[in-house]
Amino acid sequence: MTGTVITGLGVTELGKVYGRSATSLAAEAVRLAVADAGLQLRDLDGLLVSSGTKQDVGVHLAAVLALGDLGLLAQVNAFGASAGVMVALAAQAIATGSATTVACVFADTPLQPQRPAGSAWDAPRAGARGARTLRGLAGWSLASGAASPNILYALCARRHMERYGTTSAQLGEIAVAQRAWAAGNPRAEMRQPLTVAEHQASRWIAEPLHLLDCCLVSNGAVAVVVTRADRAPDSRRPPVHIWGFGQVHAARQLRAGSDWGLVTPAARSGPQAMRMAGVGVDDVDICELYDCYTYTVLVTLEDYGFCAKGEGGGFVADGRLAPGGKLACNTGGGQLSAYYMWGMTPLSEAVIQARGDGGERQAPRNDVILVSGNGGILEHHATLVLSPHPARGGVAR
């Protein structure tokens, strides 16, 4: 989409950050993003807020930041697709004149001291405060044990393996490639080298998913500032142009004959965004893909059209996604090795790459960057196409 840019990025301390509220972290991220853009808080006339598992950051953040006269204020929750949805909403508001400068922020604090990371996803026990009474299909899922993201994503991965012959070692290639990129990211939590053999030796979480198929759990916040392109000359940092966006949301279909887990909303969201941008997959230099699990990367690559359905396992093999490979993918290490800030993980790295700030992990080309966000159990999808160049009816080469 012409006319709108990301001009500020704010990232707080990430990972095992204790003793701070998500609201405090969100406010810091917005201040950092505004300063990065060379602006003042008073320049904001829009604020979009997304909260993670704790759901404790909302529109009250505007009061914390002492913002007033906002033309756009909302809390957005499309789970991991929220970052892409917020950027699209901001761009649309700016295009219609509802706002001129919008901050989009995500914050979460699921990690707690002396508690395992996995406890962040524990559901309240039946009868406990906050527990839900599940009936119908949801109740069946709970009774059958298919009640956590780990198990449900494992079902999706197993379907792909049974249908197309995909292997666990091929999923391991994704984890290994992203760890190699993480080695060049000072913010990454996991930077030590990884091999497929080590991936295969890691403990099962929900077969066929190993520990190293699963994302990290992180505390922190990330924000971006979206504004009009004609304000870019006043920006402190190079603007990142928003060429296109798309989103598709589809309810989970746990029924015989459905393609749930094999074909995702990325198959429609990706083409939407690329059509708006005037590009195709052959034009893409960098992919920053939502990677809550290795399988999410594989199925998104298929659904975006980088390879045919069922060929993802072979496509990711032989270091194709690693530094020096044919497709730069998740160049900061992603959620598997860097940090887990929902859709802000791929978005923040896309901004870094578009600006040429990647340092030793900077991809050789950055003209067209494809960013994905995935929410729920492959139910919500948002796609962005970003570039360091203004849109000129196609790829700026």
Short mmCIF file of C-alpha atoms in Angstrom, two decimals:
data_model
loop_
_atom_site.label_atom_id
_atom_site.label_comp_id
_atom_site.label_asym_id
_atom_site.label_seq_id
_atom_site.Cartn_x
_atom_site.Cartn_y
_atom_site.Cartn_z
CA MET A 1 0.00 0.00 0.00
CA THR A 2 1.44 3.33 -1.01
CA GLY A 3 1.53 6.27 1.34
CA THR A 4 2.20 4.61 4.70
CA VAL A 5 5.45 3.67 6.40
CA ILE A 6 6.78 2.17 9.61
CA THR A 7 9.06 4.86 10.92
CA GLY A 8 9.78 3.81 14.51
CA LEU A 9 10.68 0.56 16.29
CA GLY A 10 10.84 0.11 20.05
CA VAL A 11 12.02 -3.10 21.73
CA THR A 12 12.34 -3.51 25.50
CA GLU A 13 14.50 -6.02 27.31
CA LEU A 14 13.20 -9.47 26.35
CA GLY A 15 13.18 -12.94 27.87
CA LYS A 16 13.43 -13.49 31.61
CA VAL A 17 12.35 -10.00 32.55
CA TYR A 18 10.78 -10.09 36.02
CA GLY A 19 9.29 -7.54 38.38
CA ARG A 20 7.62 -5.41 35.71
CA SER A 21 4.03 -5.29 34.53
CA ALA A 22 3.08 -5.76 30.90
CA THR A 23 1.64 -2.23 30.94
CA SER A 24 4.98 -0.80 32.09
CA LEU A 25 6.79 -2.68 29.34
CA ALA A 26 4.24 -1.59 26.72
CA ALA A 27 4.66 2.06 27.71
CA GLU A 28 8.44 1.75 27.45
CA ALA A 29 8.20 0.15 24.00
CA VAL A 30 5.95 2.94 22.71
CA ARG A 31 8.30 5.61 24.07
CA LEU A 32 11.26 3.87 22.44
CA ALA A 33 9.44 3.58 19.10
CA VAL A 34 8.38 7.22 19.14
CA ALA A 35 11.93 8.34 19.95
CA ASP A 36 13.29 6.05 17.23
CA ALA A 37 10.99 7.83 14.78
CA GLY A 38 12.28 11.21 15.89
CA LEU A 39 8.83 12.15 17.21
CA GLN A 40 7.23 13.10 20.52
CA LEU A 41 4.38 11.31 22.27
CA ARG A 42 2.18 14.31 21.51
CA ASP A 43 2.61 13.51 17.79
CA LEU A 44 0.61 10.30 18.20
CA ASP A 45 -3.07 10.46 17.31
CA GLY A 46 -3.59 6.71 17.24
CA LEU A 47 -2.81 3.80 19.55
CA LEU A 48 -3.45 0.09 18.96
CA VAL A 49 -2.70 -2.32 21.78
CA SER A 50 -2.34 -6.10 21.83
CA SER A 51 -1.85 -8.20 24.94
CA GLY A 52 -0.57 -11.77 25.12
CA THR A 53 -1.46 -14.59 27.46
CA LYS A 54 -1.90 -12.37 30.51
CA GLN A 55 -4.41 -10.08 28.73
CA ASP A 56 -3.50 -7.23 31.08
CA VAL A 57 -2.66 -4.43 28.64
CA GLY A 58 -5.55 -2.46 27.19
CA VAL A 59 -6.71 0.94 26.06
CA HIS A 60 -5.82 2.31 29.51
CA LEU A 61 -2.27 2.48 28.14
CA ALA A 62 -3.28 5.77 26.50
CA ALA A 63 -3.80 7.27 29.95
CA VAL A 64 -0.50 5.85 31.20
CA LEU A 65 1.21 7.62 28.28
CA ALA A 66 -0.90 10.76 28.81
CA LEU A 67 -2.13 10.65 25.22
CA GLY A 68 -5.10 12.76 24.20
CA ASP A 69 -7.22 13.67 21.17
CA LEU A 70 -6.71 10.25 19.63
CA GLY A 71 -8.52 9.54 16.38
CA LEU A 72 -7.88 5.81 16.77
CA LEU A 73 -7.75 3.78 19.99
CA ALA A 74 -8.45 0.06 20.26
CA GLN A 75 -7.34 -3.22 21.76
CA VAL A 76 -6.69 -5.81 19.06
CA ASN A 77 -6.65 -9.57 19.54
CA ALA A 78 -6.22 -11.94 16.63
CA PHE A 79 -3.66 -13.87 18.67
CA GLY A 80 -0.40 -14.22 16.73
CA ALA A 81 -1.91 -12.41 13.75
CA SER A 82 -2.49 -9.28 15.84
CA ALA A 83 0.68 -7.43 14.82
CA GLY A 84 -0.16 -7.62 11.12
CA VAL A 85 -3.78 -6.71 11.80
CA MET A 86 -2.69 -3.65 13.82
CA VAL A 87 -0.37 -2.41 11.08
CA ALA A 88 -3.10 -2.86 8.48
CA LEU A 89 -5.65 -1.03 10.66
CA ALA A 90 -3.17 1.79 11.22
CA ALA A 91 -2.45 2.08 7.49
CA GLN A 92 -6.17 2.12 6.68
CA ALA A 93 -6.86 4.79 9.31
CA ILE A 94 -4.06 6.94 7.92
CA ALA A 95 -5.28 6.44 4.34
CA THR A 96 -8.78 7.64 5.30
CA GLY A 97 -7.54 10.58 7.35
CA SER A 98 -8.76 9.21 10.68
CA ALA A 99 -5.23 9.42 12.05
CA THR A 100 -1.77 10.48 10.93
CA THR A 101 0.59 8.71 13.33
CA VAL A 102 -0.30 5.43 15.06
CA ALA A 103 1.66 3.38 17.59
CA CYS A 104 1.05 -0.37 17.56
CA VAL A 105 2.29 -2.25 20.63
CA PHE A 106 2.35 -5.79 22.00
CA ALA A 107 3.37 -6.71 25.54
CA ASP A 108 3.22 -9.83 27.67
CA THR A 109 4.72 -11.25 30.87
CA PRO A 110 3.88 -14.99 30.92
CA LEU A 111 7.19 -16.06 32.49
CA GLN A 112 7.29 -16.22 36.28
CA PRO A 113 10.33 -16.80 38.54
CA GLN A 114 10.89 -20.39 39.67
CA ARG A 115 8.16 -21.67 37.38
CA PRO A 116 8.72 -23.67 34.17
CA ALA A 117 8.09 -21.81 30.93
CA GLY A 118 5.39 -24.25 29.91
CA SER A 119 3.25 -23.26 32.89
CA ALA A 120 2.42 -20.05 31.04
CA TRP A 121 0.00 -22.09 28.95
CA ASP A 122 -1.61 -24.04 31.81
CA ALA A 123 -5.38 -23.78 31.85
CA PRO A 124 -7.12 -23.28 35.22
CA ARG A 125 -8.22 -26.53 36.81
CA ALA A 126 -11.92 -27.34 36.67
CA GLY A 127 -13.75 -25.42 39.36
CA ALA A 128 -10.91 -22.93 39.85
CA ARG A 129 -11.36 -19.22 39.36
CA GLY A 130 -11.01 -18.41 35.67
CA ALA A 131 -11.78 -21.97 34.53
CA ARG A 132 -14.27 -22.31 31.69
CA THR A 133 -17.06 -24.83 31.35
CA LEU A 134 -16.58 -26.40 27.93
CA ARG A 135 -19.49 -27.99 26.10
CA GLY A 136 -19.99 -29.50 22.68
CA LEU A 137 -16.94 -29.82 20.43
CA ALA A 138 -14.77 -27.84 22.85
CA GLY A 139 -15.70 -30.23 25.64
CA TRP A 140 -14.88 -33.20 23.43
CA SER A 141 -11.44 -31.75 22.72
CA LEU A 142 -10.77 -31.38 26.43
CA ALA A 143 -11.99 -34.88 27.23
CA SER A 144 -9.89 -36.39 24.43
CA GLY A 145 -6.74 -34.61 25.58
CA ALA A 146 -6.55 -32.36 22.49
CA ALA A 147 -6.68 -29.30 24.68
CA SER A 148 -3.33 -27.51 24.34
CA PRO A 149 -1.53 -25.80 21.45
CA ASN A 150 1.27 -28.37 21.66
CA ILE A 151 -1.09 -31.26 21.12
CA LEU A 152 -3.17 -29.57 18.43
CA TYR A 153 -0.13 -28.46 16.42
CA ALA A 154 1.25 -31.97 16.81
CA LEU A 155 -1.96 -33.27 15.21
CA CYS A 156 -1.45 -30.88 12.29
CA ALA A 157 2.16 -31.94 11.82
CA ARG A 158 1.20 -35.61 12.01
CA ARG A 159 -1.48 -35.12 9.34
CA HIS A 160 1.13 -33.60 7.04
CA MET A 161 3.54 -36.44 7.72
CA GLU A 162 0.93 -39.10 7.06
CA ARG A 163 -0.37 -37.41 3.91
CA TYR A 164 2.90 -36.27 2.32
CA GLY A 165 5.74 -38.18 3.95
CA THR A 166 7.19 -35.17 5.76
CA THR A 167 9.71 -36.18 8.43
CA SER A 168 10.72 -34.91 11.84
CA ALA A 169 14.27 -34.43 10.56
CA GLN A 170 12.94 -32.05 7.90
CA LEU A 171 11.26 -30.01 10.62
CA GLY A 172 14.61 -30.09 12.38
CA GLU A 173 16.19 -28.40 9.35
CA ILE A 174 14.01 -25.36 10.07
CA ALA A 175 15.10 -25.20 13.70
CA VAL A 176 18.77 -25.57 12.71
CA ALA A 177 18.55 -22.84 10.06
CA GLN A 178 16.94 -20.38 12.42
CA ARG A 179 19.47 -21.10 15.15
CA ALA A 180 22.21 -20.27 12.65
CA TRP A 181 20.57 -16.89 12.01
CA ALA A 182 20.14 -16.33 15.77
CA ALA A 183 23.92 -16.53 16.21
CA GLY A 184 24.11 -13.06 14.66
CA ASN A 185 21.30 -11.56 16.77
CA PRO A 186 22.44 -10.01 20.06
CA ARG A 187 18.84 -10.09 21.36
CA ALA A 188 18.40 -13.84 20.71
CA GLU A 189 17.96 -16.04 23.77
CA MET A 190 19.39 -19.14 22.05
CA ARG A 191 22.57 -18.50 20.04
CA GLN A 192 24.60 -21.68 20.43
CA PRO A 193 24.91 -23.81 17.24
CA LEU A 194 22.35 -26.57 16.71
CA THR A 195 22.43 -29.74 14.62
CA VAL A 196 19.62 -31.90 13.28
CA ALA A 197 20.93 -34.73 15.48
CA GLU A 198 20.54 -32.52 18.56
CA HIS A 199 17.06 -31.57 17.42
CA GLN A 200 16.16 -35.23 17.08
CA ALA A 201 17.59 -36.03 20.51
CA SER A 202 15.57 -33.33 22.29
CA ARG A 203 12.68 -34.66 24.35
CA TRP A 204 9.21 -35.12 22.99
CA ILE A 205 6.67 -32.42 23.82
CA ALA A 206 3.78 -33.90 21.84
CA GLU A 207 4.87 -36.45 19.27
CA PRO A 208 5.91 -35.73 16.52
CA LEU A 209 7.03 -32.38 17.98
CA HIS A 210 10.29 -32.29 19.91
CA LEU A 211 11.25 -29.59 22.40
CA LEU A 212 13.27 -27.86 19.66
CA ASP A 213 10.22 -27.73 17.40
CA CYS A 214 8.53 -25.39 19.88
CA CYS A 215 8.89 -21.66 20.44
CA LEU A 216 10.36 -19.90 23.44
CA VAL A 217 8.32 -18.14 26.12
CA SER A 218 9.39 -14.52 26.70
CA ASN A 219 8.48 -11.44 28.68
CA GLY A 220 8.79 -8.01 27.08
CA ALA A 221 7.21 -5.59 24.64
CA VAL A 222 7.66 -4.40 21.06
CA ALA A 223 6.11 -1.37 19.37
CA VAL A 224 6.15 0.22 15.92
CA VAL A 225 5.02 3.64 14.73
CA VAL A 226 3.06 3.86 11.47
CA THR A 227 2.67 7.21 9.75
CA ARG A 228 2.26 8.93 6.38
CA ALA A 229 5.09 8.53 3.91
CA ASP A 230 5.24 12.29 3.43
CA ARG A 231 6.41 12.57 7.05
CA ALA A 232 9.29 10.16 6.38
CA PRO A 233 11.82 12.90 5.49
CA ASP A 234 11.49 14.12 9.08
CA SER A 235 12.09 10.64 10.50
CA ARG A 236 15.16 9.86 12.56
CA ARG A 237 15.59 6.45 10.92
CA PRO A 238 14.98 5.13 7.38
CA PRO A 239 11.27 4.49 6.77
CA VAL A 240 9.97 1.02 5.97
CA HIS A 241 7.28 1.23 3.32
CA ILE A 242 4.09 -0.81 3.62
CA TRP A 243 3.44 -2.20 0.16
CA GLY A 244 0.63 -4.60 0.95
CA PHE A 245 -1.33 -6.42 3.60
CA GLY A 246 -3.97 -9.13 3.90
CA GLN A 247 -5.76 -11.09 6.57
CA VAL A 248 -7.99 -14.17 6.60
CA HIS A 249 -9.66 -15.84 9.59
CA ALA A 250 -11.16 -19.32 9.41
CA ALA A 251 -12.68 -21.36 12.24
CA ARG A 252 -10.97 -24.61 13.13
CA GLN A 253 -12.65 -27.49 11.31
CA LEU A 254 -12.29 -30.63 13.42
CA ARG A 255 -14.45 -32.83 11.21
CA ALA A 256 -14.01 -35.62 8.74
CA GLY A 257 -13.01 -34.40 5.29
CA SER A 258 -11.64 -31.02 6.40
CA ASP A 259 -8.19 -29.81 5.39
CA TRP A 260 -7.54 -28.27 8.82
CA GLY A 261 -3.85 -28.31 9.58
CA LEU A 262 -2.89 -29.03 5.97
CA VAL A 263 -4.12 -25.81 4.33
CA THR A 264 -4.20 -22.63 6.43
CA PRO A 265 -5.58 -19.09 5.98
CA ALA A 266 -2.08 -18.15 4.78
CA ALA A 267 -3.14 -19.58 1.40
CA ARG A 268 -5.49 -16.59 0.99
CA SER A 269 -3.87 -13.95 3.17
CA GLY A 270 -0.52 -14.20 1.40
CA PRO A 271 -1.86 -13.72 -2.14
CA GLN A 272 -4.01 -10.80 -0.92
CA ALA A 273 -0.98 -8.96 0.40
CA MET A 274 1.19 -9.76 -2.61
CA ARG A 275 -1.49 -8.63 -5.06
CA MET A 276 -1.79 -5.30 -3.25
CA ALA A 277 2.01 -4.97 -3.36
CA GLY A 278 2.24 -5.98 -7.01
CA VAL A 279 4.73 -8.77 -6.30
CA GLY A 280 4.91 -12.55 -6.39
CA VAL A 281 6.86 -15.11 -4.41
CA ASP A 282 9.73 -14.96 -6.91
CA ASP A 283 10.24 -11.30 -5.96
CA VAL A 284 10.57 -11.99 -2.23
CA ASP A 285 14.06 -11.53 -0.79
CA ILE A 286 13.34 -12.21 2.89
CA CYS A 287 10.62 -14.14 4.72
CA GLU A 288 9.91 -13.33 8.35
CA LEU A 289 7.43 -16.05 9.23
CA TYR A 290 5.51 -16.76 12.40
CA ASP A 291 7.17 -19.82 13.90
CA CYS A 292 5.40 -20.89 17.06
CA TYR A 293 6.40 -24.36 15.83
CA THR A 294 8.67 -25.52 13.04
CA TYR A 295 5.61 -26.94 11.33
CA THR A 296 4.05 -23.46 11.12
CA VAL A 297 6.99 -22.30 8.99
CA LEU A 298 6.73 -25.30 6.68
CA VAL A 299 2.99 -25.05 6.06
CA THR A 300 3.15 -21.25 5.61
CA LEU A 301 5.84 -21.59 2.95
CA GLU A 302 3.60 -24.05 1.12
CA ASP A 303 0.49 -21.90 1.43
CA TYR A 304 2.30 -18.75 0.28
CA GLY A 305 3.33 -20.65 -2.84
CA PHE A 306 7.08 -21.03 -2.38
CA CYS A 307 6.57 -24.73 -3.10
CA ALA A 308 3.64 -26.99 -3.90
CA LYS A 309 1.42 -28.43 -1.19
CA GLY A 310 3.16 -31.43 0.35
CA GLU A 311 6.62 -30.42 -0.86
CA GLY A 312 7.55 -28.30 2.16
CA GLY A 313 9.73 -31.00 3.71
CA GLY A 314 12.00 -31.19 0.71
CA PHE A 315 11.92 -27.42 0.21
CA VAL A 316 13.38 -26.62 3.64
CA ALA A 317 16.12 -29.27 3.43
CA ASP A 318 19.82 -28.76 2.67
CA GLY A 319 20.13 -25.38 4.37
CA ARG A 320 17.80 -23.52 1.98
CA LEU A 321 16.53 -21.26 4.82
CA ALA A 322 19.87 -20.84 6.61
CA PRO A 323 22.44 -18.05 6.16
CA GLY A 324 23.85 -18.46 2.66
CA GLY A 325 20.80 -20.45 1.53
CA LYS A 326 18.44 -19.64 -1.31
CA LEU A 327 15.76 -18.00 0.86
CA ALA A 328 16.59 -15.83 3.87
CA CYS A 329 13.98 -16.88 6.43
CA ASN A 330 13.57 -15.73 10.04
CA THR A 331 16.86 -13.92 9.97
CA GLY A 332 16.85 -13.06 13.67
CA GLY A 333 16.23 -16.62 14.83
CA GLY A 334 12.47 -16.24 15.08
CA GLN A 335 10.37 -17.38 18.00
CA LEU A 336 12.23 -20.69 18.07
CA SER A 337 15.61 -19.18 18.97
CA ALA A 338 15.31 -15.38 19.47
CA TYR A 339 12.24 -14.31 21.45
CA TYR A 340 8.49 -14.87 21.48
CA MET A 341 6.55 -11.64 21.09
CA TRP A 342 3.70 -13.09 19.03
CA GLY A 343 3.56 -11.42 15.59
CA MET A 344 5.89 -8.65 16.69
CA THR A 345 8.80 -11.10 16.50
CA PRO A 346 8.73 -11.41 12.68
CA LEU A 347 7.63 -7.78 12.26
CA SER A 348 10.46 -6.34 14.35
CA GLU A 349 13.06 -8.36 12.46
CA ALA A 350 11.53 -7.27 9.14
CA VAL A 351 11.99 -3.61 10.14
CA ILE A 352 15.59 -4.31 11.16
CA GLN A 353 16.32 -6.02 7.84
CA ALA A 354 14.56 -3.35 5.77
CA ARG A 355 16.69 -0.69 7.42
CA GLY A 356 19.87 -2.66 6.84
CA ASP A 357 20.47 -2.89 10.58
CA GLY A 358 21.00 -6.66 10.71
CA GLY A 359 24.76 -6.49 11.16
CA GLU A 360 26.36 -9.88 10.62
CA ARG A 361 22.91 -11.40 10.02
CA GLN A 362 21.86 -8.85 7.39
CA ALA A 363 20.40 -10.63 4.36
CA PRO A 364 22.14 -9.90 1.04
CA ARG A 365 18.94 -8.46 -0.49
CA ASN A 366 16.10 -6.69 1.28
CA ASP A 367 13.99 -5.09 -1.45
CA VAL A 368 10.88 -7.18 -0.71
CA ILE A 369 10.18 -8.60 2.75
CA LEU A 370 7.22 -10.89 3.44
CA VAL A 371 5.97 -10.99 7.04
CA SER A 372 3.45 -13.44 8.45
CA GLY A 373 1.41 -13.67 11.63
CA ASN A 374 -0.44 -16.81 12.69
CA GLY A 375 -3.02 -17.02 15.46
CA GLY A 376 -4.94 -19.73 17.21
CA ILE A 377 -4.37 -23.22 15.87
CA LEU A 378 -3.72 -22.16 12.26
CA GLU A 379 -7.01 -20.20 12.31
CA HIS A 380 -5.99 -16.55 11.95
CA HIS A 381 -3.47 -15.19 9.48
CA ALA A 382 -2.12 -11.76 8.62
CA THR A 383 0.47 -10.94 5.95
CA LEU A 384 2.49 -7.79 5.31
CA VAL A 385 4.74 -6.90 2.38
CA LEU A 386 7.40 -4.36 3.41
CA SER A 387 10.25 -2.65 1.60
CA PRO A 388 12.88 0.04 2.16
CA HIS A 389 11.66 1.56 -1.13
CA PRO A 390 8.50 3.50 -1.97
CA ALA A 391 6.02 1.43 -3.96
CA ARG A 392 6.26 2.13 -7.68
CA GLY A 393 3.74 -0.25 -9.15
CA GLY A 394 5.88 -3.29 -8.43
CA VAL A 395 9.27 -4.30 -7.23
CA ALA A 396 11.87 -1.58 -6.77
CA ARG A 397 14.93 -3.23 -8.29
#
